[in-house]
Amino acid sequence: MNTIITADQLFQALRETVVMVGVSLFFGALLGIPIGIVLVITRPGGILQNRFVFAVLNPLINVVRSLPFIILLVAIIPFTRLLVHTSIGTSAAIVPLVVYVAPYIGRLVENSLLEVSPGIMEAAEAMGATTFQVIWHFLLPEAFGSLILTMTTATIGLIGATAMAGTVGGGGIGDLAISYGYQRFDTFVILVTVAILIVFVQGIQSAGNRFARKARRD
Amino acid sequence: MIELKDIHKTFTRKGQTIEALKGVNLRVDKGDIFGVIGYSGAGKSTLIRMVNYLERPTKGRVFVEGEALDQFSPVQLRKTKKKIGMIFQHFNLLESKTVYDNIAIPLVLLKQDKKSIRERVTELLQFIGLADKADSYPKELSGGQKQRVGIARALASNPSILLCDEATSALDPQTTKSILDLLKKINEEYHITILMITHEMAVIQQICNKVAVMEQGEIIEQGEVLEVFGNPQHPTTESFVRTVIQTSVPESVLQSLSPEGAGRLFKLKFAGGNASEPIIDSLIRKYNVSVNILFANMSQIQNTTLGMMIVQLGGEDRDIFRAVEFLGSRGVEIGELQDLQEFQNRRKDPVIAESHKDRVIKEVTAV
């Protein structure tokens, strides 16, 4: 089968995808996990109940999550330029990816933490634990297995989103599939990139499941 | 010492106001094993949560070791909570941590150093008899073992008070007994005051020295366990007492009574010291009466025996009167059963029979 791309291009794209996913996952988690925690503790009945914070944060997350990634990507270009001093390339793609994934992680983390039994929270409170101690010694360890699955889901979501990163010259496997495979009718590229993405997603999901099982001691 | 003064608690759910506690007064002295019993929904869960402020009273004050909790800052309140251990019906252990780490948690929260934590946790593991399970996870333990870990965790920070929230309700009778024995040991060896809530009278019977009965957010009866068991005032208390001590005459005994039968029927109740005295023997020897024991029941409460007996006394009215007087003078509570004929007629009417089943006793004080 004939193709127009070189192996170098493929490896370059692979590298870009790994960098984009890895870096935005890191910063996304850095923002998203605290967002999830704040949602859980400030909600009505939470350990640090705060009507105002919850009422602002909750809909804000929904608003950001409503935006299609491609729109978000373009809409925040001024913000991206402010942060990384460019609006094209891999690093320019990372900023919108973080903005996209952080509220997503926040919501998933919220769900994971809400699974922790109210009895555990009550025991923590009965022991006179501070808010920080409740989060650090009770909430996070008890939700750890579930949080691993949360991060797995977020990573796979990010891989999907990176395909659009080509719009701002971010590159990556998805971009390769669109600009060479789809737009130039290169079937080989489509097959190879899709195969790579399947392997990626499968691998990440299996690893996530395994770690989560271990953490949950099933 | 714990003191609750005129505690009210109202919850509002979906616009509906629920009064969980309506003016509860309770005093638990140092060294007590105080049991609060009631059916579900009586408000006992809410009550026990007042003591460590997991729930705050809508009105009224809570005193722990003489200090009012409402005057405390959040920091002082957390400090006080560390002096109050709590165990739960569903144990509430951290599934993600080993037995060792679960017991260590209160000490980690206190920021103690690793060495003193190790010493304390090792000591507690010995005490609860689970030294070999230090590295196990809660999932690998039985219910009784989990509750032992819960107890060790509650004791880690050397509390002066232990709150037990239906601590044995999820356990089988055998395990319940061993957990209750452990609680008793804690009370005796560490001089920890215990406040427990339960719906099982057998739990109260086994280890408590004081009891309060709750119904619809109110304490309807409280006192020394022996007192309450021996002489329940409220129908609810009576039905709780009946779950562990048979206080009504069995149907089979009633059937066998014939109206022509000679003698009058008396119900005798005795407690403590006089239970071991040969009263019946003296009765027969000293007074010219015949004694026919129709029904007898002895129950062990704490270290005291509580007895109940239905006897038929035959003989001259004068002799029976003197016999009754004698029993009264020996601290036996005595009452005559109503006229047998009337009693049996009543039993034939199902409505009346139901309401009179346990009230056929006409109290006659030994005049």
XYZ file of C-alpha atoms in Angstrom:
585
model
C 0.000 0.000 0.000
C 1.337 3.412 -0.917
C 1.503 6.200 1.564
C 2.688 9.771 1.633
C 3.985 9.911 5.192
C 7.371 8.777 6.465
C 8.149 6.763 9.560
C 9.758 9.883 11.019
C 6.485 11.749 10.684
C 4.709 8.958 12.460
C 7.138 8.897 15.361
C 7.065 12.693 15.551
C 3.265 12.520 15.814
C 3.462 9.831 18.475
C 5.819 11.944 20.523
C 3.556 14.967 20.205
C 0.532 13.020 21.336
C 2.355 11.609 24.356
C 3.645 15.061 25.312
C 0.266 16.745 24.874
C -1.614 14.076 26.806
C 1.024 13.764 29.517
C 1.525 17.459 30.179
C -2.140 18.418 30.016
C -3.077 15.468 32.188
C -0.561 16.627 34.773
C -1.798 20.207 34.881
C -5.398 19.114 34.433
C -5.113 16.893 37.500
C -3.323 19.612 39.415
C -6.364 21.836 38.884
C -9.079 19.198 38.591
C -8.440 17.227 41.780
C -8.705 20.312 44.017
C -11.820 21.347 42.075
C -13.373 17.949 42.810
C -12.428 18.170 46.482
C -13.839 21.689 46.796
C -17.087 20.541 45.162
C -17.424 17.703 47.680
C -16.606 19.629 50.836
C -18.563 22.789 50.022
C -21.716 21.052 48.834
C -24.754 21.248 51.123
C -24.063 18.811 53.956
C -20.332 18.736 53.167
C -17.672 19.113 55.840
C -16.953 22.718 54.857
C -20.367 23.603 53.531
C -20.237 26.878 51.588
C -23.293 27.888 49.633
C -21.494 30.657 47.733
C -18.452 28.698 46.535
C -20.564 25.729 45.507
C -23.122 27.898 43.720
C -20.377 29.566 41.648
C -18.133 26.598 40.949
C -20.824 24.060 40.099
C -22.421 25.883 37.138
C -19.051 27.243 35.991
C -17.838 23.691 35.445
C -20.965 22.888 33.500
C -20.436 25.918 31.265
C -16.843 24.997 30.402
C -17.797 21.389 29.851
C -20.624 22.401 27.499
C -18.201 23.991 25.023
C -17.129 21.760 22.137
C -13.342 21.435 22.341
C -12.769 22.974 18.904
C -14.667 26.122 19.950
C -12.825 26.312 23.275
C -9.519 25.939 21.450
C -10.126 28.994 19.309
C -11.996 31.035 21.896
C -9.193 31.090 24.413
C -6.369 31.897 21.988
C -5.706 35.295 23.668
C -5.400 33.519 27.016
C -3.132 30.875 25.484
C -0.916 33.575 23.992
C -0.711 35.247 27.400
C 0.458 32.051 29.057
C 2.808 30.463 26.531
C 3.494 33.483 24.281
C 2.358 31.687 21.140
C -0.888 30.516 19.666
C 0.439 27.713 17.474
C 2.298 24.496 18.121
C 2.214 21.765 20.711
C 2.539 24.015 23.744
C -0.241 26.228 22.404
C -2.457 23.153 22.217
C -1.704 22.184 25.791
C -3.349 25.280 27.304
C -6.819 24.612 25.888
C -6.404 20.902 26.613
C -5.848 21.726 30.286
C -8.825 24.094 30.334
C -10.860 21.331 28.713
C -9.811 18.481 30.954
C -9.566 20.183 34.384
C -13.344 20.623 34.902
C -13.856 17.135 33.496
C -11.431 15.691 36.053
C -13.041 17.864 38.717
C -16.435 16.333 38.023
C -15.073 12.786 37.923
C -13.111 13.293 41.152
C -16.261 14.672 42.773
C -18.123 11.476 41.851
C -15.303 9.295 43.177
C -15.132 11.120 46.487
C -18.885 11.001 46.936
C -18.634 7.213 46.844
C -16.755 7.243 50.158
C -19.201 6.033 52.775
C -20.754 8.690 55.032
C -19.816 6.412 57.950
C -16.117 6.965 57.261
C -16.674 10.714 57.228
C -18.588 10.470 60.480
C -15.781 8.470 62.088
C -13.290 11.093 60.943
C -15.394 13.854 62.400
C -15.838 11.949 65.655
C -12.036 11.698 65.922
C -11.783 15.474 65.777
C -9.945 15.540 62.441
C -9.390 18.933 60.802
C -10.796 19.530 57.326
C -7.380 18.938 55.806
C -6.940 15.736 57.809
C -10.342 14.457 56.718
C -9.353 14.982 53.079
C -5.814 13.663 53.392
C -6.244 10.722 55.770
C -9.791 9.595 55.012
C -11.324 10.919 51.792
C -8.412 10.495 49.358
C -7.116 7.091 50.575
C -10.610 5.627 50.628
C -11.357 6.899 47.118
C -7.910 6.006 45.741
C -8.989 3.009 43.654
C -11.855 4.965 42.188
C -9.598 7.962 41.524
C -7.273 5.780 39.433
C -10.226 4.862 37.215
C -11.152 8.528 37.079
C -7.712 9.464 35.784
C -7.883 6.611 33.283
C -11.134 7.947 31.880
C -9.714 11.473 31.776
C -6.591 10.301 29.901
C -8.646 8.560 27.256
C -10.830 11.644 26.917
C -7.689 13.696 26.391
C -6.414 11.430 23.620
C -9.661 12.075 21.767
C -9.346 15.817 22.258
C -5.743 15.946 20.969
C -7.006 15.004 17.505
C -8.368 18.534 17.248
C -5.056 20.017 18.312
C -4.006 20.068 14.678
C -6.181 23.145 14.280
C -3.558 25.168 16.101
C -0.633 23.151 14.761
C -0.329 20.972 17.790
C 0.353 17.859 15.767
C -0.087 14.378 17.126
C -1.530 11.093 15.924
C -5.057 12.372 15.584
C -3.909 15.311 13.505
C -1.970 12.925 11.279
C -5.103 10.889 10.733
C -7.168 13.952 9.818
C -4.732 15.912 7.646
C -3.129 12.989 5.806
C -5.497 10.098 6.089
C -8.868 11.850 5.842
C -8.106 14.962 3.815
C -5.663 13.309 1.373
C -7.423 9.960 1.145
C -4.435 8.022 2.460
C -6.116 4.842 3.700
C -2.867 3.483 5.075
C -2.416 6.453 7.383
C -5.976 6.087 8.639
C -5.504 2.399 9.365
C -2.162 2.859 11.113
C -3.232 5.827 13.236
C -6.510 4.240 14.239
C -4.654 1.049 15.160
C -2.207 3.053 17.269
C -5.045 4.902 19.016
C -6.822 1.627 19.767
C -3.658 0.196 21.285
C -3.195 3.377 23.331
C -6.718 3.369 24.697
C -6.770 -0.357 25.390
C -3.403 -0.224 27.109
C -4.322 2.716 29.307
C -7.684 1.249 30.272
C -6.191 -2.156 31.157
C -3.407 -0.596 33.184
C -5.915 1.650 34.969
C -8.173 -1.288 35.788
C -5.259 -3.304 37.103
C -3.978 -0.529 39.359
C -7.467 0.248 40.614
C -8.052 -3.386 41.461
C -4.804 -3.476 43.356
C -5.657 -0.313 45.247
C -9.066 -1.694 46.144
C -7.592 -5.059 47.188
C -10.182 -7.024 45.234
C -19.202 12.543 83.026
C -21.814 13.459 80.478
C -24.786 15.688 81.072
C -27.542 16.556 78.639
C -29.842 19.349 79.711
C -33.212 19.882 78.063
C -31.968 18.854 74.622
C -34.213 19.581 71.668
C -33.363 18.708 68.092
C -35.426 19.437 65.035
C -34.573 18.447 61.493
C -36.097 20.007 58.430
C -36.400 17.725 55.445
C -38.264 18.679 52.287
C -40.079 21.420 54.157
C -41.198 19.030 56.871
C -40.044 19.552 60.408
C -39.184 16.478 62.415
C -38.690 16.725 66.141
C -36.067 14.089 66.864
C -35.494 15.043 70.484
C -38.015 16.780 72.713
C -36.388 17.985 75.885
C -34.097 15.156 76.883
C -32.316 15.215 80.236
C -29.639 12.655 80.881
C -26.757 12.282 83.265
C -24.036 9.687 82.863
C -21.665 9.486 85.828
C -18.020 8.561 85.685
C -17.588 4.794 85.477
C -21.150 4.112 84.339
C -22.079 1.783 81.551
C -25.182 3.629 80.557
C -27.538 2.065 78.042
C -30.161 3.902 76.035
C -32.766 1.622 74.527
C -35.581 2.341 72.132
C -37.169 1.199 68.890
C -35.771 2.591 65.656
C -36.852 6.177 65.146
C -36.998 6.838 68.883
C -34.184 9.387 68.570
C -31.418 7.453 70.275
C -28.983 7.839 67.354
C -29.496 11.579 67.429
C -29.083 11.552 71.193
C -25.691 9.820 71.186
C -24.448 12.165 68.447
C -25.136 15.123 70.718
C -22.402 14.009 73.081
C -19.580 14.497 70.583
C -21.407 17.203 68.673
C -21.740 15.221 65.444
C -25.195 16.750 65.717
C -25.751 20.014 67.503
C -28.805 20.551 69.658
C -31.404 23.031 68.443
C -31.948 23.945 72.076
C -30.382 22.815 75.326
C -26.819 22.237 76.465
C -24.376 19.356 76.448
C -21.757 19.054 79.178
C -18.781 16.721 78.901
C -16.571 16.402 81.975
C -18.374 19.427 83.356
C -17.733 21.712 80.404
C -20.410 22.976 78.046
C -19.657 22.100 74.423
C -21.432 25.174 73.044
C -18.861 27.532 74.541
C -15.985 25.801 72.734
C -14.172 27.123 69.674
C -13.772 24.658 66.768
C -10.194 23.964 67.928
C -11.268 23.227 71.524
C -14.126 21.113 70.227
C -11.751 18.948 68.187
C -9.585 18.550 71.256
C -12.587 17.430 73.303
C -13.617 14.958 70.594
C -10.259 13.237 70.966
C -11.255 12.485 74.564
C -14.426 10.779 73.367
C -14.050 7.507 71.477
C -16.846 6.219 69.275
C -17.652 2.857 67.744
C -20.296 2.208 65.129
C -22.776 -0.416 64.023
C -21.031 -0.808 60.665
C -17.563 -0.323 62.141
C -16.588 2.455 59.697
C -13.025 1.228 59.263
C -10.904 2.464 56.377
C -10.884 -0.307 53.775
C -7.726 1.112 52.250
C -5.644 0.792 55.408
C -4.364 -2.170 57.389
C -5.626 -3.019 60.867
C -2.467 -1.424 62.247
C -2.948 1.807 60.295
C -6.635 1.973 61.191
C -5.826 1.845 64.902
C -3.000 4.328 64.417
C -5.162 6.984 62.737
C -6.228 8.934 65.846
C -2.562 9.101 66.878
C -1.476 10.211 63.415
C -4.075 12.984 63.664
C -2.464 13.948 66.980
C 0.879 14.088 65.133
C 2.570 11.657 67.517
C 5.947 10.245 66.533
C 6.219 6.841 64.863
C 7.784 5.137 67.877
C 5.094 6.026 70.399
C 2.416 5.182 67.812
C 4.010 1.750 67.371
C 4.039 1.165 71.129
C 0.429 2.195 71.618
C -0.943 0.291 68.621
C 0.964 -2.869 69.590
C -0.438 -2.638 73.104
C -3.989 -2.185 71.780
C -3.616 -5.083 69.341
C -2.663 -7.269 72.292
C -5.598 -5.980 74.302
C -8.167 -6.813 71.622
C -6.474 -10.141 70.901
C -5.676 -9.445 67.261
C -1.892 -9.070 67.385
C -1.568 -11.492 64.462
C -3.874 -9.424 62.259
C -1.846 -6.198 62.289
C -1.147 -6.341 58.550
C -4.545 -7.608 57.471
C -7.085 -5.397 55.758
C -10.604 -4.943 57.165
C -12.025 -6.904 54.214
C -10.242 -10.005 55.496
C -11.785 -9.809 58.976
C -15.029 -11.132 60.437
C -17.639 -8.753 61.868
C -16.515 -9.342 65.443
C -12.873 -8.776 64.533
C -13.787 -5.562 62.730
C -15.591 -4.279 65.805
C -12.550 -5.133 67.934
C -10.436 -3.021 65.598
C -13.057 -0.278 65.877
C -12.784 -0.465 69.648
C -8.983 -0.342 69.566
C -9.150 2.678 67.259
C -11.581 4.399 69.602
C -9.271 3.765 72.559
C -6.053 4.839 70.831
C -6.123 8.424 72.041
C -6.886 7.403 75.647
C -10.425 8.738 75.837
C -12.349 9.013 79.094
C -15.671 8.317 77.376
C -16.665 5.672 74.843
C -19.809 6.049 72.753
C -21.264 2.874 71.267
C -23.712 3.383 68.422
C -25.548 0.049 68.058
C -22.117 -1.551 68.310
C -23.389 -5.122 68.411
C -26.493 -4.862 66.232
C -24.729 -6.261 63.160
C -23.206 -9.188 65.051
C -24.420 -12.671 65.910
C -25.267 -13.495 69.558
C -21.975 -15.275 70.235
C -19.883 -12.411 68.865
C -22.128 -9.899 70.601
C -21.317 -11.526 73.905
C -17.570 -11.388 73.331
C -17.730 -7.729 72.284
C -19.825 -6.883 75.356
C -17.303 -8.689 77.559
C -14.567 -6.597 75.969
C -16.509 -3.388 76.644
C -16.994 -4.424 80.247
C -13.269 -5.089 80.545
C -12.538 -1.631 79.119
C -14.884 -0.086 81.641
C -13.257 -1.912 84.540
C -9.595 -1.781 83.540
C -9.374 1.654 81.951
C -12.191 3.257 83.966
C -13.806 4.515 80.799
C -17.380 5.742 80.999
C -19.522 4.054 78.362
C -22.697 5.382 76.784
C -24.357 2.947 74.438
C -27.499 2.904 72.387
C -29.186 -0.319 71.372
C -32.526 -1.862 70.594
C -31.645 -5.124 72.329
C -32.576 -5.422 75.996
C -30.188 -8.368 76.333
C -27.287 -5.977 75.744
C -28.471 -3.746 78.562
C -29.026 -6.762 80.783
C -25.526 -8.051 80.192
C -23.336 -5.037 80.936
C -25.193 -1.836 81.784
C -25.657 -0.490 85.290
C -28.048 2.263 84.218
C -30.639 2.420 81.515
C -32.859 4.985 79.839
C -35.806 4.051 77.643
C -36.595 6.327 74.732
C -39.751 6.742 72.736
C -40.611 9.400 70.180
C -37.778 11.701 71.138
C -38.335 11.509 74.852
C -36.886 9.537 77.708
C -39.876 7.782 79.225
C -38.051 5.977 81.977
C -34.557 5.825 83.404
C -32.705 4.498 86.404
C -30.603 1.663 87.732
C -30.927 -1.378 85.494
C -32.062 -3.592 88.355
C -34.720 -1.079 89.331
C -36.076 -0.697 85.810
C -35.994 -4.417 85.042
C -37.631 -5.299 88.332
C -40.287 -2.679 88.223
C -40.929 -1.238 84.759
C -43.408 1.643 84.842
C -44.087 2.382 81.208
C -45.696 -0.170 78.820
C -42.823 0.244 76.341
C -40.289 -0.462 79.073
C -42.313 -3.441 80.090
C -42.314 -4.851 76.593
C -38.544 -4.382 76.404
C -38.088 -6.101 79.739
C -40.309 -8.933 78.576
C -37.897 -9.652 75.713
C -35.352 -10.882 78.249
C -37.401 -11.746 81.330
C -40.698 -13.524 81.248
C -43.005 -11.476 83.422
C -46.371 -12.742 82.315
C -47.928 -16.010 83.295
C -47.569 -18.586 80.522
C -50.729 -19.659 78.747
C -50.221 -23.275 79.780
C -50.289 -22.301 83.450
C -53.508 -20.343 82.995
C -55.113 -23.294 81.234
C -54.332 -25.621 84.110
C -55.967 -23.380 86.707
C -59.406 -24.514 87.676
C -61.947 -22.254 89.423
C -62.526 -24.954 92.013
C -58.816 -25.068 92.823
C -58.162 -24.379 96.447
C -56.287 -21.278 97.448
C -55.589 -17.797 96.228
C -53.123 -16.747 93.549
C -50.244 -14.405 94.270
C -47.471 -12.980 92.152
C -44.160 -12.554 93.978
C -41.226 -10.463 92.811
C -37.891 -10.358 94.528
C -34.481 -8.992 93.766
C -30.970 -8.973 95.094
C -30.198 -10.474 98.483
C -33.552 -12.025 99.300
C -33.447 -14.098 96.131
C -31.024 -16.467 97.766
C -32.804 -16.633 101.119
C -35.020 -19.694 101.689
C -38.194 -17.605 101.929
C -40.584 -20.195 100.582
C -39.181 -22.738 102.982
C -39.780 -20.404 105.931
C -43.244 -19.672 104.618
C -44.287 -23.300 104.767
C -42.591 -23.958 108.115
C -43.813 -20.907 110.004
C -47.303 -20.402 108.649
C -50.082 -22.814 108.266
C -50.450 -22.452 104.514
C -49.987 -24.750 101.553
C -47.757 -23.407 98.796
C -48.127 -24.445 95.191
C -45.611 -22.884 92.792
C -47.274 -22.479 89.396
C -44.592 -20.509 87.671
C -41.109 -19.265 88.500
C -38.456 -17.336 86.646
C -35.003 -16.204 87.718
C -32.892 -13.753 85.738
C -29.335 -12.667 86.211
C -28.819 -8.921 85.892
C -25.382 -7.627 86.638
C -24.479 -9.673 89.703
C -27.973 -9.725 91.082
C -30.771 -12.181 90.680
C -34.224 -11.003 89.807
C -36.988 -13.493 90.476
C -40.679 -13.755 89.679
C -43.072 -16.404 90.940
C -46.756 -17.238 90.775
C -47.900 -19.218 93.770
C -51.169 -20.555 94.975
C -51.579 -20.220 98.739
C -54.098 -22.453 100.458
C -55.424 -22.296 103.992
C -57.354 -20.040 106.334
C -57.647 -16.412 105.178
C -56.043 -15.329 108.456
C -53.005 -17.532 107.829
C -52.711 -16.389 104.242
C -52.830 -12.781 105.388
C -50.004 -13.402 107.854
C -48.016 -15.238 105.203
C -48.390 -12.321 102.818
C -47.311 -9.966 105.577
C -44.251 -12.112 106.209
C -43.269 -12.051 102.522
C -43.709 -8.275 102.450
C -41.469 -7.886 105.458
C -38.734 -9.813 103.624
C -38.658 -7.313 100.768
C -40.713 -9.466 98.416
C -43.085 -7.475 96.293
C -46.389 -9.294 96.389
C -49.675 -8.872 94.591
C -52.786 -10.985 94.434
C -54.103 -12.163 91.108
C -57.702 -11.211 90.504
C -60.543 -13.555 91.089
C -59.931 -16.531 88.865
C -63.463 -16.851 87.536
C -63.584 -13.232 86.476
C -60.146 -13.539 84.997
C -61.037 -16.546 82.888
C -64.230 -14.883 81.655
C -62.231 -11.913 80.531
C -59.898 -14.118 78.620
C -62.817 -15.416 76.574
C -63.483 -11.941 75.227
C -60.621 -11.454 72.804
C -60.591 -7.639 72.938
C -60.607 -7.402 76.677
C -58.350 -10.406 76.983
C -55.666 -8.691 74.933
C -55.714 -5.522 76.981
C -55.885 -7.348 80.272
C -53.542 -10.159 79.550
C -50.697 -8.672 81.493
C -52.715 -6.601 83.883
C -54.631 -9.201 85.789
C -52.670 -8.403 88.848
C -54.383 -6.316 91.433
C -51.627 -4.818 93.470
C -52.273 -5.378 97.171
C -49.678 -4.045 99.482
C -49.205 -6.245 102.486
C -51.307 -4.308 104.921
